[in-house]
CSV table of C-alpha atoms in Angstrom, one decimal:
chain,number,residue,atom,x,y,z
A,1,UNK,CA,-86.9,93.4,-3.3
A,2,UNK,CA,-88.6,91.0,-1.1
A,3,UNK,CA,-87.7,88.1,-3.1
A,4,UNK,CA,-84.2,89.0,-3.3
A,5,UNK,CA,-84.7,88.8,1.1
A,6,UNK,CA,-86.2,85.5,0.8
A,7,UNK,CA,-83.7,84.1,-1.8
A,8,UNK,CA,-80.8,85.1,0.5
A,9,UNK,CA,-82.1,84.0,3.2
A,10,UNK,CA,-82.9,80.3,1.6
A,11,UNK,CA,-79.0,80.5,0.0
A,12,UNK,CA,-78.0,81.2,3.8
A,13,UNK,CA,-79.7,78.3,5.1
A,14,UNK,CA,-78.3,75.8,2.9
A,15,UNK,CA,-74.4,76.5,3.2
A,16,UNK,CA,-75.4,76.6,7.3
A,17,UNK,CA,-76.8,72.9,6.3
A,18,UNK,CA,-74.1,71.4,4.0
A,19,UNK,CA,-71.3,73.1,6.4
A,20,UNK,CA,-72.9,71.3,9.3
A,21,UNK,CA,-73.5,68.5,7.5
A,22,UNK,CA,-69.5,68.3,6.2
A,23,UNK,CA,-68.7,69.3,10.1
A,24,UNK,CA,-70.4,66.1,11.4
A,25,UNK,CA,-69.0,63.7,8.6
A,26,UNK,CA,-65.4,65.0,9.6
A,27,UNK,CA,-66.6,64.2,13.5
A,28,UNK,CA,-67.5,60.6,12.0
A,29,UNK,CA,-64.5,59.9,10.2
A,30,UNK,CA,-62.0,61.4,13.1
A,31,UNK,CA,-63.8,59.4,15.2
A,32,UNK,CA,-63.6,56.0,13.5
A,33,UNK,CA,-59.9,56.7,12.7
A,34,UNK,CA,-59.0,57.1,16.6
A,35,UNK,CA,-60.9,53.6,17.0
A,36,UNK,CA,-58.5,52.3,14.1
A,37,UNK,CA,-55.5,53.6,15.6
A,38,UNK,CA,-55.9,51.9,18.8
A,39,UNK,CA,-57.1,48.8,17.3
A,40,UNK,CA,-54.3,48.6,14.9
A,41,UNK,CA,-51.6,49.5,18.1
A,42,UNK,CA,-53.4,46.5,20.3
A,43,UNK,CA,-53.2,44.2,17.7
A,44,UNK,CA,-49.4,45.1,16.9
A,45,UNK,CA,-48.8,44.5,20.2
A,46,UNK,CA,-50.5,41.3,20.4
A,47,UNK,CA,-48.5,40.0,17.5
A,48,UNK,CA,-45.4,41.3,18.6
A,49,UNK,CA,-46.0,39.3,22.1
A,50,UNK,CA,-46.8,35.9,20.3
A,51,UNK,CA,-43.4,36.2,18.7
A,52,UNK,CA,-41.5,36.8,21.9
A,53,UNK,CA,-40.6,40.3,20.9
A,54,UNK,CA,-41.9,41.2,24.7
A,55,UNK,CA,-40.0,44.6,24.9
A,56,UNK,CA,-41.9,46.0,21.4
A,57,UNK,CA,-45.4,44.8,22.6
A,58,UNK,CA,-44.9,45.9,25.9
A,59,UNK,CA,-44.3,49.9,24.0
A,60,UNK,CA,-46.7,49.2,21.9
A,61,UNK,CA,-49.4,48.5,24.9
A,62,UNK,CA,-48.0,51.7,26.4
A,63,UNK,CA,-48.4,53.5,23.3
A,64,UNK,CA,-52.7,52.9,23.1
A,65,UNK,CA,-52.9,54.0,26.9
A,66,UNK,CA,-50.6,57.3,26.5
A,67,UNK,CA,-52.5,58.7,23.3
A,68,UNK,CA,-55.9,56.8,24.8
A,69,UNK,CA,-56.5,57.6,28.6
A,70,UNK,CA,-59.8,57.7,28.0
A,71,UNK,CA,-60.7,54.5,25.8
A,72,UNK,CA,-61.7,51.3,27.8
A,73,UNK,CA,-58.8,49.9,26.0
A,74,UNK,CA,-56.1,51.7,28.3
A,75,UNK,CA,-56.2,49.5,31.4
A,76,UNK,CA,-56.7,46.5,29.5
A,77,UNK,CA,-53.1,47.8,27.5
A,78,UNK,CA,-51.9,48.7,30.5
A,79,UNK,CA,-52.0,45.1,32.4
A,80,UNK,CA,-51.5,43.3,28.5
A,81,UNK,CA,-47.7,45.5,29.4
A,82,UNK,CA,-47.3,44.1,32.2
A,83,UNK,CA,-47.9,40.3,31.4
A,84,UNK,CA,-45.8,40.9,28.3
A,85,UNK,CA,-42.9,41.5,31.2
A,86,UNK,CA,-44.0,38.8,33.0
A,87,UNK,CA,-43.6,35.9,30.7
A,88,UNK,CA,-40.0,37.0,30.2
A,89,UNK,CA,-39.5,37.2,33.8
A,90,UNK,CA,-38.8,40.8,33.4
A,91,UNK,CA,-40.1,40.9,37.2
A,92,UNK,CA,-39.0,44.7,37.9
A,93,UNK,CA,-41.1,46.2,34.8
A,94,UNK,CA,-44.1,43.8,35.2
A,95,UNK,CA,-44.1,45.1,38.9
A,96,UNK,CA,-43.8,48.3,38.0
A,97,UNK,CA,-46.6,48.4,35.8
A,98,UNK,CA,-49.0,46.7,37.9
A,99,UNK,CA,-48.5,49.0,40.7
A,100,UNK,CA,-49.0,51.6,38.7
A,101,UNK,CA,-52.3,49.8,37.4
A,102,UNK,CA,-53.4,49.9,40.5
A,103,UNK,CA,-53.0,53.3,41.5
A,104,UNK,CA,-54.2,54.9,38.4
A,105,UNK,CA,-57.8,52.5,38.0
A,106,UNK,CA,-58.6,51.2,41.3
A,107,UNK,CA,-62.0,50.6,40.8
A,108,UNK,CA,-61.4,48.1,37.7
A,109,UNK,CA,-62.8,44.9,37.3
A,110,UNK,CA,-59.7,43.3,36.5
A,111,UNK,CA,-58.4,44.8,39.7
A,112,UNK,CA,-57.9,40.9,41.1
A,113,UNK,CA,-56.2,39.7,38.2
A,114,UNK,CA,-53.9,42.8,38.5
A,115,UNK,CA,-53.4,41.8,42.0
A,116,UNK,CA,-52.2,37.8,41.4
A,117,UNK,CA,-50.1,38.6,38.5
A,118,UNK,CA,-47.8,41.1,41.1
A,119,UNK,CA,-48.4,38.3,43.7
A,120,UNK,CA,-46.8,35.7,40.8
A,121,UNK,CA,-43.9,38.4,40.1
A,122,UNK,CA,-42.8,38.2,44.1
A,123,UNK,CA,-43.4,34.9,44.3
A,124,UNK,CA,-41.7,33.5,40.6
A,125,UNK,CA,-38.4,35.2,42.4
A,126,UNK,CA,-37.9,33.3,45.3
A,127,UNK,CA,-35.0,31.0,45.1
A,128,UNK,CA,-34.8,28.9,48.6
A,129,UNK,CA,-34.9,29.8,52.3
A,130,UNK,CA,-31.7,30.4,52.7
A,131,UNK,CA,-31.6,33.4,50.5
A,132,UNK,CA,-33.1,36.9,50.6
A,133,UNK,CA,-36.6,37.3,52.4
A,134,UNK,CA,-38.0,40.1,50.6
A,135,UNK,CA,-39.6,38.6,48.0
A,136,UNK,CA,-40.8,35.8,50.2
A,137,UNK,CA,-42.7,38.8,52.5
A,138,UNK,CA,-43.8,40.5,49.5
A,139,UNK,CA,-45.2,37.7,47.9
A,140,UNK,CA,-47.2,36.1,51.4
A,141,UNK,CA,-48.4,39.6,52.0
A,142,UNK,CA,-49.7,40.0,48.4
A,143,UNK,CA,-51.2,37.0,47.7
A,144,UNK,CA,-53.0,37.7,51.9
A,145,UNK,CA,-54.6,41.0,50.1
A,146,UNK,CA,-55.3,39.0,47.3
A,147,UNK,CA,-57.6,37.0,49.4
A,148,UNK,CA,-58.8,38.8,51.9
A,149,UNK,CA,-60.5,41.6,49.5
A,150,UNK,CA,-61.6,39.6,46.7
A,151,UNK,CA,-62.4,36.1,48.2
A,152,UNK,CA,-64.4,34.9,45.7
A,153,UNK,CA,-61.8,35.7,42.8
A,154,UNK,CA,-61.1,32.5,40.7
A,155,UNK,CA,-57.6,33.9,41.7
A,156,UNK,CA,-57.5,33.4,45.3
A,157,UNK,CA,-57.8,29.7,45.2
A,158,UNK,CA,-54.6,29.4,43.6
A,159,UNK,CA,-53.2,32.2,46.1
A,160,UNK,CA,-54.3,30.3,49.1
A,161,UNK,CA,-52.5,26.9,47.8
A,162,UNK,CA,-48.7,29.0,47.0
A,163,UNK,CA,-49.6,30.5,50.4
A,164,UNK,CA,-49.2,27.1,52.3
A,165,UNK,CA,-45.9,26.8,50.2
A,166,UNK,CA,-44.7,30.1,51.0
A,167,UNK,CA,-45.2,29.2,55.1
A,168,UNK,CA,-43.3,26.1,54.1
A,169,UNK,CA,-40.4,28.4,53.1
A,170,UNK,CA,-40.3,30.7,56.3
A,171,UNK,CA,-40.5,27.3,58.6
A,172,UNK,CA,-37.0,26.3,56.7
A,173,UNK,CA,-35.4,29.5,57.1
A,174,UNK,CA,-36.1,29.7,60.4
A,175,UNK,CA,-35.1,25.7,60.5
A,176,UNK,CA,-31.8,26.7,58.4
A,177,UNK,CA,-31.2,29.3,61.2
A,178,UNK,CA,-31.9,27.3,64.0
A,179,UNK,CA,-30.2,24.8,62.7
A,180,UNK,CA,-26.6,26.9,62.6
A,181,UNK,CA,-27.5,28.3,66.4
A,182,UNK,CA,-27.5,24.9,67.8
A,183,UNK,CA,-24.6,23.9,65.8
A,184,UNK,CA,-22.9,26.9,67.7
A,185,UNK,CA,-24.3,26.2,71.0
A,186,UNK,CA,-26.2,29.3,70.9
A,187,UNK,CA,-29.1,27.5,72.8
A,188,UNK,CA,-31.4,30.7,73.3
A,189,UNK,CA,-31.2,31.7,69.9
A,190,UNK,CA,-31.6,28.3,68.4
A,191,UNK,CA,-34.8,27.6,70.9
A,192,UNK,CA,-36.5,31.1,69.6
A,193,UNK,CA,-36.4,29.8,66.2
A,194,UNK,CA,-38.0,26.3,66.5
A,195,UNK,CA,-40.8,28.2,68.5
A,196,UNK,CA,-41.3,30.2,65.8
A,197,UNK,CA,-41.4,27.3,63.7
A,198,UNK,CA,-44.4,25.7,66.2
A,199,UNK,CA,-46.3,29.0,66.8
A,200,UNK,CA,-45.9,30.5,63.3
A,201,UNK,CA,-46.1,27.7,61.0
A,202,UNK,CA,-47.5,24.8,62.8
A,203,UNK,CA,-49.0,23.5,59.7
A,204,UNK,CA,-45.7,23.2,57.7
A,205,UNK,CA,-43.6,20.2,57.2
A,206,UNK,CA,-41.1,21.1,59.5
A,207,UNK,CA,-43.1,21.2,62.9
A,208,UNK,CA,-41.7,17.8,63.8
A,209,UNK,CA,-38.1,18.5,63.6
A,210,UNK,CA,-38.8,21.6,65.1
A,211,UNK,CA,-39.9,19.8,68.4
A,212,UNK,CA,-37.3,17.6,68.2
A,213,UNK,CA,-34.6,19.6,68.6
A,214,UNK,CA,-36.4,21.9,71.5
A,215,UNK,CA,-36.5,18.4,73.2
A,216,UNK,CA,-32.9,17.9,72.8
A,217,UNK,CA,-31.2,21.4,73.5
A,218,UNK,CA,-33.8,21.5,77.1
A,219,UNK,CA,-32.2,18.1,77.6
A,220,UNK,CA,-29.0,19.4,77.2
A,221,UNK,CA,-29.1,22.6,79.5
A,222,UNK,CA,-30.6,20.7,82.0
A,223,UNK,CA,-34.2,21.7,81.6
A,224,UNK,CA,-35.3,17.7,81.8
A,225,UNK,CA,-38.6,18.9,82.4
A,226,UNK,CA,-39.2,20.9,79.7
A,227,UNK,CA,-37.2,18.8,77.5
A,228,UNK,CA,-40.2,16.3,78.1
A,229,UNK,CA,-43.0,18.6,77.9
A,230,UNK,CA,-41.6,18.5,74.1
A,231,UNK,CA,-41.0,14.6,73.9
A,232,UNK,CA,-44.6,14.2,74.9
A,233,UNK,CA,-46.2,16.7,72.3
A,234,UNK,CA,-44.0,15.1,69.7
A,235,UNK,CA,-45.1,11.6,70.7
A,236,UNK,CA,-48.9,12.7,70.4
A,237,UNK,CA,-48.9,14.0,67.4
A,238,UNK,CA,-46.4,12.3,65.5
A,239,UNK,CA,-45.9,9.0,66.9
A,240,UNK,CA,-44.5,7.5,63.9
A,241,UNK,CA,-41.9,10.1,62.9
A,242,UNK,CA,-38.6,9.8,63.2
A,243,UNK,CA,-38.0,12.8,64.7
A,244,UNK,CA,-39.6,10.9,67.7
A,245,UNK,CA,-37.6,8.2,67.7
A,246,UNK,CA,-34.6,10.5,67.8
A,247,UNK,CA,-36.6,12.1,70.9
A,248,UNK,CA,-36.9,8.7,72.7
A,249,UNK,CA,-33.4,7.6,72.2
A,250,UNK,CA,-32.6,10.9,74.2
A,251,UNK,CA,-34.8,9.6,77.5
A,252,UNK,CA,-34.2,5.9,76.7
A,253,UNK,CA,-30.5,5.3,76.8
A,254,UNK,CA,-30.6,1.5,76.3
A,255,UNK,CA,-32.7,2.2,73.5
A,256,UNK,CA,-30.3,2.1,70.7
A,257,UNK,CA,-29.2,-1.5,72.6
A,258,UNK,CA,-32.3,-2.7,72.2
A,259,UNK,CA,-32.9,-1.8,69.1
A,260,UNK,CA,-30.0,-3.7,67.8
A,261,UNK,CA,-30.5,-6.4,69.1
A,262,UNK,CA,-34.2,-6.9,67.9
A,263,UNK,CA,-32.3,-6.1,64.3
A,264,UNK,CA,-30.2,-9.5,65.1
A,265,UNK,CA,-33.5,-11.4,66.5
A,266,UNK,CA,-34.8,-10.2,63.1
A,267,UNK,CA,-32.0,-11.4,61.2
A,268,UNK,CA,-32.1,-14.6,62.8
A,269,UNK,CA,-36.0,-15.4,62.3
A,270,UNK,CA,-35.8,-14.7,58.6
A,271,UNK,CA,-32.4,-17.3,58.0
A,272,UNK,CA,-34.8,-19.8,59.8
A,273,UNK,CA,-37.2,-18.5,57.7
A,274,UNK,CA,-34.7,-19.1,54.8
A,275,UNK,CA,-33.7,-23.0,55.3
A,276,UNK,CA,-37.3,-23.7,56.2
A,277,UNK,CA,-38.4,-22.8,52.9
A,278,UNK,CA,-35.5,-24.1,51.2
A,279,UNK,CA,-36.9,-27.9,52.0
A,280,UNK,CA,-39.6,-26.8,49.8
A,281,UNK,CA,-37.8,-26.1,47.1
């Protein structure tokens, strides 16, 4: 009787063993399929991006980080999405994605990458001053944040450099709009925009023109003074533009005269010039 006890007891203990056993090979084998399936999805989507197919890869990046939350291999699917938009210039769903990115993992470590490739989508859509400013605004202030929270990013040297062409692009739309003020003798609203110009964006191209034309509208309303002040902070700074030389001409009359005439002295010296070297010859 008691070996019938201990016999049931050992044929207990070994289907307890080979069911456990069978349980953890099953665990095994789930587990190294789910790593297959998100490999194999990644890799689709990588091939399907080589060959341009951007729409596919960009569902197939989606795919791994809807059935994968969880794997290290959704963020990375999630911003691969959103650069497959991007190199079509499918601006709208890259930006869409990346904003997303950054709400759902904002601690990652690819956080600043996330952060330039939006910056590019904003910037990539600006055509020229004279058109729409909202991609302009949203492409200085992103590449700003891009820079001012990750500094040292390999990113943020590039964001500083399309930066200093983005303030060239707000000078000219405020030039472009000063500009079509003065041409309608709308003198307040013409001078507000060249100060912008000098207070805003005193390192852009357009800082000299800018001055210039303050110089001439205070010259025409009468403001002589203040028409100089201008003249003079032109003439410091940029003594051999042209935009100063157009200021002189405003305070020098005779100028343009003179200026002739020194063009005929000139021609006249170099015909002397001429014959002189013609005994030579």
């Amino acid at each position: 009787m008691q070996f019938k006890i201990i016999l049931k007891i050992f044929v207990i203990s070994i289907l307890i063993y080979s069911c456990s056993k069978n349980e953890t090979k099953k665990s095994t084998i789930t587990q190294k399929s789910l790593d297959l399936q998100i490999l194999e999805a990644y890799q689709e989507g990588m091939k399907n991006l080589k060959e341009g197919d951007v729409i596919f890869a960009a569902k197939k990046f989606n795919e791994v980080e809807t059935m994968f939350p969880q794997s290290i291999w959704a963020p990375k699917s999630s911003l691969m999405a959103a650069y497959s938009y991007y190199v079509q210039d499918y601006y709208s769903e890259a930006i869409a994605e990346l904003v997303r990115f950054k709400r759902v993992y904002p601690t990652h470590n690819n956080l600043d990458y996330a952060n330039y490739l939006l910056s590019l989508c904003y910037y990539e859509q600006i055509v020229d001053e004279t058109k729409d400013l909202e991609s302009i605004l949203n492409s200085k202030q992103s590449f700003e944040s891009l820079i001012n929270n990750y500094p040292n990013s390999e990113y943020s040297i590039d964001a500083k450099f399309k930066l200093d062409l983005i303030e060239d692009i707000l000078a000219a739309k405020e030039l472009y709009i000063g500009r079509y003020y003065l041409e309608k003798k709308k003198w307040i609203s013409a001078i507000n925009r060249f100060k912008v110009i000098i207070n805003d964006y005193d390192n852009s191209i357009y800082v000299e023109e800018a001055l210039h034309r303050l110089v001439e509208i205070y010259y025409i309303i009468g403001l002589k003074e203040e028409s100089f002040k201008y003249a003079k902070l032109l003439g410091y700074n940029y003594r051999t533009s042209k935009w100063y030389e157009q200021s002189y001409k405003i305070f020098n009359k005779k100028y343009e005269i003179k200026k002739k005439e020194r063009q005929k002295e000139k021609k006249k010296e170099i015909k002397v010039l001429n014959k002189f070297k013609s005994i030579f010859d």
